[in-house]
Short mmCIF file of N, CA and C in Angstrom, two decimals:
data_model
loop_
_atom_site.label_atom_id
_atom_site.label_comp_id
_atom_site.label_asym_id
_atom_site.label_seq_id
_atom_site.Cartn_x
_atom_site.Cartn_y
_atom_site.Cartn_z
N ALA A 10 -78.68 61.89 -78.06
CA ALA A 10 -78.30 61.74 -79.67
C ALA A 10 -77.07 60.75 -79.71
N ASP A 11 -76.08 60.86 -78.94
CA ASP A 11 -75.11 59.54 -79.47
C ASP A 11 -75.74 58.55 -79.49
N SER A 12 -76.73 58.02 -78.48
CA SER A 12 -76.97 56.54 -78.28
C SER A 12 -78.10 56.18 -79.49
N GLY A 13 -78.73 57.23 -80.13
CA GLY A 13 -79.71 56.91 -81.36
C GLY A 13 -79.02 56.66 -82.58
N ASP A 14 -77.58 57.49 -82.66
CA ASP A 14 -76.76 57.16 -83.89
C ASP A 14 -76.15 55.83 -83.65
N ALA A 15 -75.84 55.30 -82.63
CA ALA A 15 -75.12 54.05 -82.58
C ALA A 15 -76.12 53.02 -82.75
N ASP A 16 -77.63 52.94 -82.55
CA ASP A 16 -78.89 52.21 -82.98
C ASP A 16 -78.78 52.23 -84.40
N VAL A 17 -78.65 53.36 -84.90
CA VAL A 17 -78.62 53.31 -86.68
C VAL A 17 -77.69 52.91 -87.11
N GLU A 18 -76.15 53.28 -86.67
CA GLU A 18 -75.12 52.58 -87.23
C GLU A 18 -74.78 51.20 -87.00
N LEU A 19 -75.28 50.15 -85.91
CA LEU A 19 -74.71 49.22 -85.70
C LEU A 19 -75.38 48.02 -86.69
N PRO A 20 -76.31 48.16 -87.13
CA PRO A 20 -76.76 47.04 -88.21
C PRO A 20 -76.19 47.16 -89.46
N SER A 21 -75.57 48.42 -89.86
CA SER A 21 -74.81 48.82 -90.98
C SER A 21 -73.11 48.23 -90.88
N ILE A 22 -73.20 47.73 -89.67
CA ILE A 22 -71.42 47.14 -89.29
C ILE A 22 -71.88 45.64 -89.75
N ARG A 23 -71.00 45.06 -90.66
CA ARG A 23 -70.91 43.68 -90.62
C ARG A 23 -69.50 43.03 -90.13
N HIS A 24 -69.74 42.58 -89.10
CA HIS A 24 -68.33 41.92 -88.39
C HIS A 24 -68.21 40.53 -88.67
N GLN A 25 -67.13 40.15 -89.15
CA GLN A 25 -66.37 38.73 -89.62
C GLN A 25 -66.01 38.41 -88.49
N PRO A 26 -66.53 37.35 -88.17
CA PRO A 26 -65.99 36.22 -87.10
C PRO A 26 -64.83 35.62 -87.45
N GLU A 27 -63.80 35.09 -86.32
CA GLU A 27 -62.77 34.57 -86.43
C GLU A 27 -63.11 33.13 -87.18
N GLY A 28 -62.11 32.57 -87.55
CA GLY A 28 -62.04 31.21 -88.49
C GLY A 28 -62.69 30.21 -87.52
N LEU A 29 -63.44 29.41 -88.12
CA LEU A 29 -63.80 27.98 -87.66
C LEU A 29 -62.43 27.51 -86.59
N GLU A 30 -61.54 27.32 -87.24
CA GLU A 30 -60.67 26.64 -86.37
C GLU A 30 -59.61 27.28 -85.52
N GLN A 31 -59.76 28.70 -85.45
CA GLN A 31 -59.40 29.27 -84.14
C GLN A 31 -60.42 29.33 -83.05
N LEU A 32 -61.83 29.06 -83.47
CA LEU A 32 -62.65 29.08 -82.44
C LEU A 32 -62.66 27.74 -81.71
N LEU A 33 -62.47 26.84 -82.71
CA LEU A 33 -62.33 25.44 -82.03
C LEU A 33 -61.04 25.16 -81.39
N ALA A 34 -60.13 25.76 -81.15
CA ALA A 34 -58.92 25.79 -80.68
C ALA A 34 -59.19 26.91 -79.38
N ARG A 35 -59.71 27.80 -79.35
CA ARG A 35 -60.45 28.54 -78.39
C ARG A 35 -61.52 28.24 -77.20
N THR A 36 -62.61 27.40 -77.85
CA THR A 36 -63.57 26.77 -77.05
C THR A 36 -63.34 25.43 -76.98
N LYS A 37 -64.27 25.11 -76.34
CA LYS A 37 -64.43 23.31 -76.09
C LYS A 37 -65.59 22.94 -76.75
N PHE A 38 -65.94 23.62 -77.94
CA PHE A 38 -67.30 23.10 -78.62
C PHE A 38 -66.75 22.48 -79.79
N THR A 39 -67.64 21.52 -80.48
CA THR A 39 -67.15 20.60 -81.65
C THR A 39 -67.54 21.94 -82.73
N LYS A 40 -67.06 21.42 -83.84
CA LYS A 40 -67.60 22.25 -85.11
C LYS A 40 -68.86 22.27 -85.56
N SER A 41 -69.81 21.24 -85.23
CA SER A 41 -71.03 21.54 -85.48
C SER A 41 -71.89 22.23 -84.43
N GLU A 42 -71.25 22.00 -83.24
CA GLU A 42 -71.80 23.14 -81.99
C GLU A 42 -71.61 24.28 -82.50
N LEU A 43 -70.32 24.56 -82.88
CA LEU A 43 -70.21 26.25 -83.27
C LEU A 43 -70.95 26.87 -84.19
N GLN A 44 -71.07 25.79 -85.48
CA GLN A 44 -71.82 26.34 -86.20
C GLN A 44 -73.37 26.30 -85.97
N SER A 45 -73.79 25.67 -85.43
CA SER A 45 -75.16 25.72 -84.57
C SER A 45 -75.43 27.00 -83.95
N LEU A 46 -74.38 26.97 -83.15
CA LEU A 46 -74.36 28.47 -82.25
C LEU A 46 -74.43 29.72 -83.15
N TYR A 47 -73.51 29.56 -84.16
CA TYR A 47 -73.41 30.98 -85.07
C TYR A 47 -74.57 30.87 -85.76
N ARG A 48 -75.27 30.12 -86.32
CA ARG A 48 -76.65 30.29 -87.17
C ARG A 48 -77.53 30.99 -86.00
N GLY A 49 -77.75 30.64 -84.71
CA GLY A 49 -78.48 30.89 -83.83
C GLY A 49 -78.36 32.71 -83.44
N PHE A 50 -76.86 32.88 -83.24
CA PHE A 50 -76.40 34.12 -83.08
C PHE A 50 -76.49 35.04 -84.27
N LYS A 51 -76.58 34.44 -85.62
CA LYS A 51 -76.55 35.54 -86.64
C LYS A 51 -78.08 35.50 -86.92
N ASN A 52 -79.07 34.96 -86.21
CA ASN A 52 -80.55 34.81 -86.70
C ASN A 52 -80.91 36.24 -85.66
N GLU A 53 -80.33 36.26 -84.47
CA GLU A 53 -80.74 37.44 -83.26
C GLU A 53 -80.14 38.37 -83.78
N CYS A 54 -78.75 38.40 -84.47
CA CYS A 54 -77.99 39.89 -84.70
C CYS A 54 -77.38 39.44 -86.18
N PRO A 55 -78.15 39.87 -86.69
CA PRO A 55 -77.72 39.65 -88.48
C PRO A 55 -76.45 40.62 -88.79
N SER A 56 -76.21 41.48 -88.02
CA SER A 56 -74.76 42.42 -88.26
C SER A 56 -73.77 41.51 -87.84
N GLY A 57 -73.95 40.69 -86.76
CA GLY A 57 -72.69 39.78 -86.25
C GLY A 57 -72.19 40.59 -84.74
N LEU A 58 -72.63 41.85 -84.50
CA LEU A 58 -72.61 42.59 -83.16
C LEU A 58 -73.70 42.91 -82.34
N VAL A 59 -73.70 42.66 -81.38
CA VAL A 59 -74.95 42.86 -80.33
C VAL A 59 -74.51 44.04 -79.42
N ASP A 60 -74.96 45.07 -79.32
CA ASP A 60 -74.92 46.02 -78.37
C ASP A 60 -75.68 45.53 -76.97
N GLU A 61 -75.52 46.59 -76.08
CA GLU A 61 -76.03 45.96 -74.58
C GLU A 61 -77.53 46.11 -74.98
N GLU A 62 -78.14 47.11 -75.40
CA GLU A 62 -79.48 47.18 -75.51
C GLU A 62 -80.21 45.95 -76.17
N THR A 63 -79.62 45.64 -77.10
CA THR A 63 -80.14 44.22 -77.76
C THR A 63 -79.88 43.12 -77.32
N PHE A 64 -79.02 42.81 -76.28
CA PHE A 64 -78.60 41.74 -75.30
C PHE A 64 -79.61 41.61 -74.49
N THR A 65 -79.75 42.76 -74.00
CA THR A 65 -81.03 42.92 -72.87
C THR A 65 -82.22 42.50 -73.20
N LEU A 66 -82.56 42.82 -74.41
CA LEU A 66 -84.04 42.70 -75.11
C LEU A 66 -83.99 40.80 -75.05
N ILE A 67 -82.80 40.41 -75.69
CA ILE A 67 -82.91 38.74 -76.05
C ILE A 67 -83.00 38.40 -74.98
N TYR A 68 -82.27 38.84 -73.79
CA TYR A 68 -82.00 37.94 -72.45
C TYR A 68 -83.44 38.10 -72.02
N SER A 69 -83.79 39.10 -71.59
CA SER A 69 -85.05 39.44 -70.91
C SER A 69 -86.11 38.71 -71.54
N ARG A 70 -86.22 37.93 -72.68
CA ARG A 70 -87.59 37.01 -73.18
C ARG A 70 -87.53 35.65 -72.35
N PHE A 71 -86.17 35.62 -71.76
CA PHE A 71 -86.16 34.24 -70.91
C PHE A 71 -86.89 34.33 -69.37
N PHE A 72 -86.98 35.66 -68.98
CA PHE A 72 -87.66 36.04 -67.80
C PHE A 72 -88.64 36.89 -67.91
N PRO A 73 -89.69 36.50 -68.52
CA PRO A 73 -90.90 37.27 -68.62
C PRO A 73 -91.32 37.95 -67.51
N GLN A 74 -91.39 37.12 -66.27
CA GLN A 74 -91.96 37.69 -64.86
C GLN A 74 -91.52 38.40 -64.57
N GLY A 75 -90.36 38.83 -64.80
CA GLY A 75 -89.31 39.94 -63.72
C GLY A 75 -88.64 40.83 -64.85
N ASP A 76 -87.80 41.64 -64.27
CA ASP A 76 -86.92 42.51 -65.02
C ASP A 76 -85.59 42.21 -64.90
N ALA A 77 -85.36 41.65 -65.90
CA ALA A 77 -83.74 41.18 -66.53
C ALA A 77 -82.91 42.21 -66.67
N SER A 78 -83.34 43.33 -66.81
CA SER A 78 -82.46 44.12 -67.35
C SER A 78 -81.08 44.58 -66.69
N SER A 79 -81.16 44.65 -65.37
CA SER A 79 -79.83 44.73 -64.55
C SER A 79 -79.02 43.82 -64.57
N TYR A 80 -79.34 42.33 -64.35
CA TYR A 80 -78.58 41.34 -64.37
C TYR A 80 -78.16 41.09 -65.99
N ALA A 81 -78.81 41.46 -67.28
CA ALA A 81 -78.34 41.35 -68.45
C ALA A 81 -77.32 42.35 -68.40
N HIS A 82 -77.10 43.53 -67.99
CA HIS A 82 -75.98 44.47 -67.94
C HIS A 82 -74.64 43.69 -67.26
N PHE A 83 -74.87 43.41 -66.10
CA PHE A 83 -73.99 42.65 -65.61
C PHE A 83 -73.21 41.42 -66.58
N LEU A 84 -74.07 40.56 -66.95
CA LEU A 84 -73.74 39.32 -67.81
C LEU A 84 -73.13 40.01 -69.07
N PHE A 85 -73.72 41.08 -69.89
CA PHE A 85 -73.39 41.65 -70.76
C PHE A 85 -71.61 42.14 -70.54
N ASP A 86 -71.42 42.72 -69.22
CA ASP A 86 -70.13 43.01 -68.90
C ASP A 86 -69.13 41.95 -68.75
N ALA A 87 -69.45 40.77 -68.13
CA ALA A 87 -68.64 39.86 -68.27
C ALA A 87 -68.41 39.08 -69.54
N PHE A 88 -69.55 39.03 -70.72
CA PHE A 88 -69.38 38.48 -72.07
C PHE A 88 -68.19 39.21 -72.50
N ASP A 89 -68.27 40.75 -72.19
CA ASP A 89 -67.70 41.51 -73.41
C ASP A 89 -66.15 41.46 -72.64
N ALA A 90 -65.36 40.79 -72.96
CA ALA A 90 -64.14 40.60 -72.60
C ALA A 90 -63.00 41.39 -72.76
N ASP A 91 -63.38 42.13 -73.92
CA ASP A 91 -62.20 43.13 -74.25
C ASP A 91 -62.73 44.89 -74.40
N ARG A 92 -63.65 44.84 -73.32
CA ARG A 92 -64.45 45.88 -73.26
C ARG A 92 -65.00 46.82 -74.19
N ASN A 93 -65.36 46.42 -75.21
CA ASN A 93 -65.47 47.38 -76.49
C ASN A 93 -66.91 47.90 -76.47
N GLY A 94 -67.80 47.06 -75.56
CA GLY A 94 -69.10 47.77 -75.74
C GLY A 94 -69.94 47.18 -76.77
N VAL A 95 -69.51 45.99 -77.34
CA VAL A 95 -70.37 45.29 -78.16
C VAL A 95 -69.86 43.81 -78.18
N LEU A 96 -70.83 42.85 -78.27
CA LEU A 96 -70.22 41.36 -78.26
C LEU A 96 -70.33 40.84 -79.81
N CYS A 97 -69.14 40.38 -80.11
CA CYS A 97 -69.04 39.78 -81.30
C CYS A 97 -69.41 37.97 -80.96
N PHE A 98 -69.65 37.24 -82.04
CA PHE A 98 -69.72 35.84 -81.94
C PHE A 98 -68.53 35.30 -81.00
N GLN A 99 -67.71 35.64 -81.34
CA GLN A 99 -66.47 35.08 -80.36
C GLN A 99 -66.32 35.35 -79.23
N ASP A 100 -66.92 36.79 -78.32
CA ASP A 100 -66.94 37.03 -77.20
C ASP A 100 -67.96 35.95 -76.61
N PHE A 101 -69.09 35.95 -77.41
CA PHE A 101 -70.33 35.03 -77.02
C PHE A 101 -69.92 33.61 -76.61
N ALA A 102 -69.26 32.79 -77.92
CA ALA A 102 -68.68 31.33 -77.71
C ALA A 102 -67.63 31.13 -76.85
N VAL A 103 -66.57 32.18 -76.77
CA VAL A 103 -65.50 31.99 -75.76
C VAL A 103 -66.24 31.84 -74.22
N GLY A 104 -66.99 32.81 -74.14
CA GLY A 104 -67.62 32.86 -72.61
C GLY A 104 -68.43 31.71 -72.61
N LEU A 105 -69.21 31.22 -73.27
CA LEU A 105 -70.39 30.26 -73.19
C LEU A 105 -69.39 29.11 -73.01
N SER A 106 -68.36 28.85 -73.57
CA SER A 106 -67.20 27.92 -73.41
C SER A 106 -67.06 27.52 -72.07
N VAL A 107 -66.70 28.66 -71.47
CA VAL A 107 -66.11 28.60 -70.26
C VAL A 107 -67.26 28.13 -69.42
N LEU A 108 -68.27 28.89 -69.22
CA LEU A 108 -69.57 28.50 -68.46
C LEU A 108 -69.87 27.20 -68.64
N LEU A 109 -69.96 26.74 -69.88
CA LEU A 109 -70.83 25.22 -69.91
C LEU A 109 -69.63 24.00 -69.71
N ARG A 110 -68.24 24.41 -70.29
CA ARG A 110 -67.30 23.15 -70.38
C ARG A 110 -65.80 23.70 -69.91
N GLY A 111 -65.64 24.88 -69.07
CA GLY A 111 -64.30 25.31 -68.47
C GLY A 111 -64.38 24.56 -67.28
N THR A 112 -62.92 24.79 -67.08
CA THR A 112 -62.45 24.04 -65.76
C THR A 112 -62.78 24.76 -64.66
N GLU A 113 -62.90 24.16 -63.54
CA GLU A 113 -63.50 24.99 -62.10
C GLU A 113 -63.05 26.18 -62.08
N GLN A 114 -61.71 26.51 -62.55
CA GLN A 114 -60.87 27.75 -62.24
C GLN A 114 -61.34 28.72 -62.93
N GLN A 115 -61.88 28.26 -64.36
CA GLN A 115 -62.12 29.19 -65.46
C GLN A 115 -63.34 29.86 -64.99
N LYS A 116 -64.28 28.61 -64.37
CA LYS A 116 -65.81 29.28 -64.46
C LYS A 116 -65.35 30.02 -62.90
N LEU A 117 -64.99 29.90 -61.98
CA LEU A 117 -64.54 30.89 -61.02
C LEU A 117 -64.26 32.00 -61.18
N ARG A 118 -63.34 32.49 -62.21
CA ARG A 118 -62.50 33.12 -62.86
C ARG A 118 -63.75 34.25 -63.25
N TRP A 119 -64.34 33.88 -64.53
CA TRP A 119 -65.38 34.36 -64.90
C TRP A 119 -66.70 34.73 -64.35
N THR A 120 -67.05 34.10 -63.22
CA THR A 120 -68.10 34.61 -62.14
C THR A 120 -67.34 35.57 -61.35
N PHE A 121 -66.20 35.46 -60.77
CA PHE A 121 -65.65 36.75 -59.98
C PHE A 121 -65.58 38.14 -60.54
N ASP A 122 -65.34 37.94 -62.45
CA ASP A 122 -65.49 38.86 -62.77
C ASP A 122 -66.79 39.38 -62.98
N LEU A 123 -67.83 38.54 -63.01
CA LEU A 123 -69.36 38.85 -63.31
C LEU A 123 -69.75 39.83 -61.89
N TYR A 124 -69.40 39.38 -60.89
CA TYR A 124 -69.56 39.78 -59.34
C TYR A 124 -68.77 41.11 -58.93
N ASP A 125 -67.75 41.18 -59.97
CA ASP A 125 -66.85 42.39 -59.34
C ASP A 125 -67.31 43.29 -60.45
N VAL A 126 -68.53 44.01 -59.77
CA VAL A 126 -69.26 45.14 -60.45
C VAL A 126 -68.35 46.34 -60.99
N ASN A 127 -67.68 46.72 -60.00
CA ASN A 127 -66.81 47.98 -60.58
C ASN A 127 -65.34 47.82 -60.79
N LYS A 128 -65.02 46.59 -61.11
CA LYS A 128 -63.80 45.87 -61.77
C LYS A 128 -62.44 46.46 -60.82
N ASP A 129 -62.59 46.47 -59.79
CA ASP A 129 -61.62 46.78 -58.71
C ASP A 129 -60.90 45.81 -58.43
N GLY A 130 -61.16 44.67 -58.71
CA GLY A 130 -60.35 43.35 -57.96
C GLY A 130 -60.71 42.67 -57.09
N CYS A 131 -61.68 43.15 -56.13
CA CYS A 131 -62.53 42.64 -55.18
C CYS A 131 -63.71 42.58 -55.42
N VAL A 132 -64.32 41.50 -54.58
CA VAL A 132 -65.94 41.41 -54.72
C VAL A 132 -66.51 42.01 -53.50
N THR A 133 -66.98 43.16 -53.22
CA THR A 133 -67.36 43.60 -52.06
C THR A 133 -68.79 43.21 -51.95
N LYS A 134 -69.39 43.45 -50.33
CA LYS A 134 -70.55 43.37 -49.95
C LYS A 134 -71.44 44.22 -50.96
N GLU A 135 -71.07 45.51 -51.38
CA GLU A 135 -71.59 46.18 -52.28
C GLU A 135 -72.10 45.84 -53.74
N ASP A 136 -70.81 45.25 -54.30
CA ASP A 136 -70.70 44.27 -55.44
C ASP A 136 -71.66 43.37 -55.45
N MET A 137 -71.98 42.68 -54.71
CA MET A 137 -72.64 41.39 -54.33
C MET A 137 -74.31 41.95 -54.09
N LEU A 138 -74.54 43.10 -53.34
CA LEU A 138 -75.69 43.36 -53.09
C LEU A 138 -76.39 44.29 -54.68
N GLU A 139 -75.39 44.52 -55.31
CA GLU A 139 -76.14 45.00 -56.79
C GLU A 139 -76.39 43.70 -57.59
N ILE A 140 -75.62 42.68 -57.57
CA ILE A 140 -76.00 41.46 -58.24
C ILE A 140 -77.06 40.66 -57.74
N MET A 141 -77.29 40.87 -56.44
CA MET A 141 -78.36 39.85 -55.86
C MET A 141 -79.67 40.56 -56.33
N LYS A 142 -79.73 42.03 -55.83
CA LYS A 142 -80.92 42.80 -56.45
C LYS A 142 -81.53 42.49 -57.78
N ALA A 143 -80.45 42.62 -58.63
CA ALA A 143 -80.51 42.51 -59.97
C ALA A 143 -81.14 40.82 -60.22
N ILE A 144 -80.56 39.74 -59.40
CA ILE A 144 -81.11 38.47 -59.64
C ILE A 144 -82.76 38.72 -59.19
N TYR A 145 -82.73 39.12 -57.93
CA TYR A 145 -83.99 39.05 -57.26
C TYR A 145 -85.32 39.64 -58.27
N ALA A 146 -84.89 40.88 -58.74
CA ALA A 146 -85.91 41.58 -59.95
C ALA A 146 -86.02 40.88 -61.14
N MET A 147 -84.78 40.13 -61.45
CA MET A 147 -85.25 39.31 -62.65
C MET A 147 -85.94 38.10 -62.55
N MET A 148 -86.01 37.33 -61.27
CA MET A 148 -86.90 36.26 -61.02
C MET A 148 -88.60 36.83 -60.56
N GLY A 149 -88.36 37.86 -60.37
CA GLY A 149 -90.14 38.65 -60.63
C GLY A 149 -90.43 38.23 -59.13
N ARG A 150 -91.85 38.64 -59.01
CA ARG A 150 -92.39 38.67 -57.66
C ARG A 150 -93.33 37.31 -57.55
N CYS A 151 -92.96 36.35 -58.31
CA CYS A 151 -93.94 35.18 -58.63
C CYS A 151 -93.28 34.24 -57.57
N THR A 152 -91.89 34.48 -57.23
CA THR A 152 -91.44 33.29 -56.51
C THR A 152 -92.19 33.04 -55.09
N GLU A 153 -91.96 31.72 -54.64
CA GLU A 153 -92.70 31.42 -53.39
C GLU A 153 -91.83 30.83 -52.58
N PRO A 154 -91.95 31.15 -51.08
CA PRO A 154 -92.78 32.00 -50.84
C PRO A 154 -92.36 33.73 -51.45
N ALA A 155 -93.49 34.12 -51.16
CA ALA A 155 -93.04 35.71 -51.68
C ALA A 155 -91.87 36.18 -50.66
N LEU A 156 -91.07 36.96 -51.45
CA LEU A 156 -89.73 37.76 -50.73
C LEU A 156 -89.91 39.02 -50.38
N GLY A 157 -89.52 39.60 -49.38
CA GLY A 157 -89.61 40.78 -48.92
C GLY A 157 -88.38 41.69 -49.44
N THR A 158 -88.42 43.23 -49.51
CA THR A 158 -87.40 43.82 -50.17
C THR A 158 -85.86 43.87 -49.36
N SER A 159 -85.78 43.25 -48.14
CA SER A 159 -84.86 42.97 -47.55
C SER A 159 -84.06 41.60 -48.02
N ALA A 160 -84.67 41.00 -48.85
CA ALA A 160 -84.09 39.46 -48.90
C ALA A 160 -82.91 39.72 -49.93
N PRO A 161 -82.62 40.31 -50.57
CA PRO A 161 -81.25 40.64 -51.48
C PRO A 161 -80.15 40.81 -50.26
N ALA A 162 -80.48 41.76 -49.51
CA ALA A 162 -79.54 42.05 -48.46
C ALA A 162 -79.06 41.06 -47.51
N GLN A 163 -80.09 40.31 -46.89
CA GLN A 163 -80.51 39.21 -45.92
C GLN A 163 -79.13 38.11 -46.87
N HIS A 164 -79.60 37.79 -48.10
CA HIS A 164 -78.57 36.56 -48.99
C HIS A 164 -77.11 37.00 -48.82
N VAL A 165 -76.93 38.34 -48.99
CA VAL A 165 -75.53 38.83 -49.12
C VAL A 165 -74.84 38.72 -47.66
N GLU A 166 -75.50 38.98 -46.69
CA GLU A 166 -75.02 39.06 -45.27
C GLU A 166 -74.75 37.53 -45.01
N LEU A 167 -75.85 36.48 -45.23
CA LEU A 167 -75.29 34.99 -45.11
C LEU A 167 -74.14 34.65 -46.01
N PHE A 168 -73.95 35.10 -47.23
CA PHE A 168 -72.92 34.65 -48.21
C PHE A 168 -71.62 34.98 -47.46
N PHE A 169 -71.57 36.24 -47.17
CA PHE A 169 -70.41 36.81 -46.44
C PHE A 169 -70.31 36.45 -45.09
N GLN A 170 -70.99 36.00 -44.43
CA GLN A 170 -70.82 35.09 -43.28
C GLN A 170 -69.92 33.76 -43.11
#
């Protein structure tokens, strides 16, 4: 019942993003890039906020041949820096800026957070296996050559070696 209530309430919330000047200072995007990103964000999310379910639906469009829901969950967690369960434009713009234009250290920190599934400060084989399974599911069954069910675990073992 609670998740149904959240779905009903979210569109009625109108989130006001922080000012353009603050976002220019916090990201490595130009004014016109931020404005373009914001138009696209508002087009997909008129309330200015995105819950995980909506994020997953949007993200899944990019991977119609597979199941992107698990990987979308991990991405959502990584973008949701303040851990409040919704993404606002600032969360999205700051995360995207790091991924596209951040320093190597910033990108590594963001990626580490993505792979640290249980947020305990370590990336374990178990964390990595969850991510690998999600990536393989997202890519779908149409990869060439066809991959077996043990492929994610083999990938993790090679990585840790």
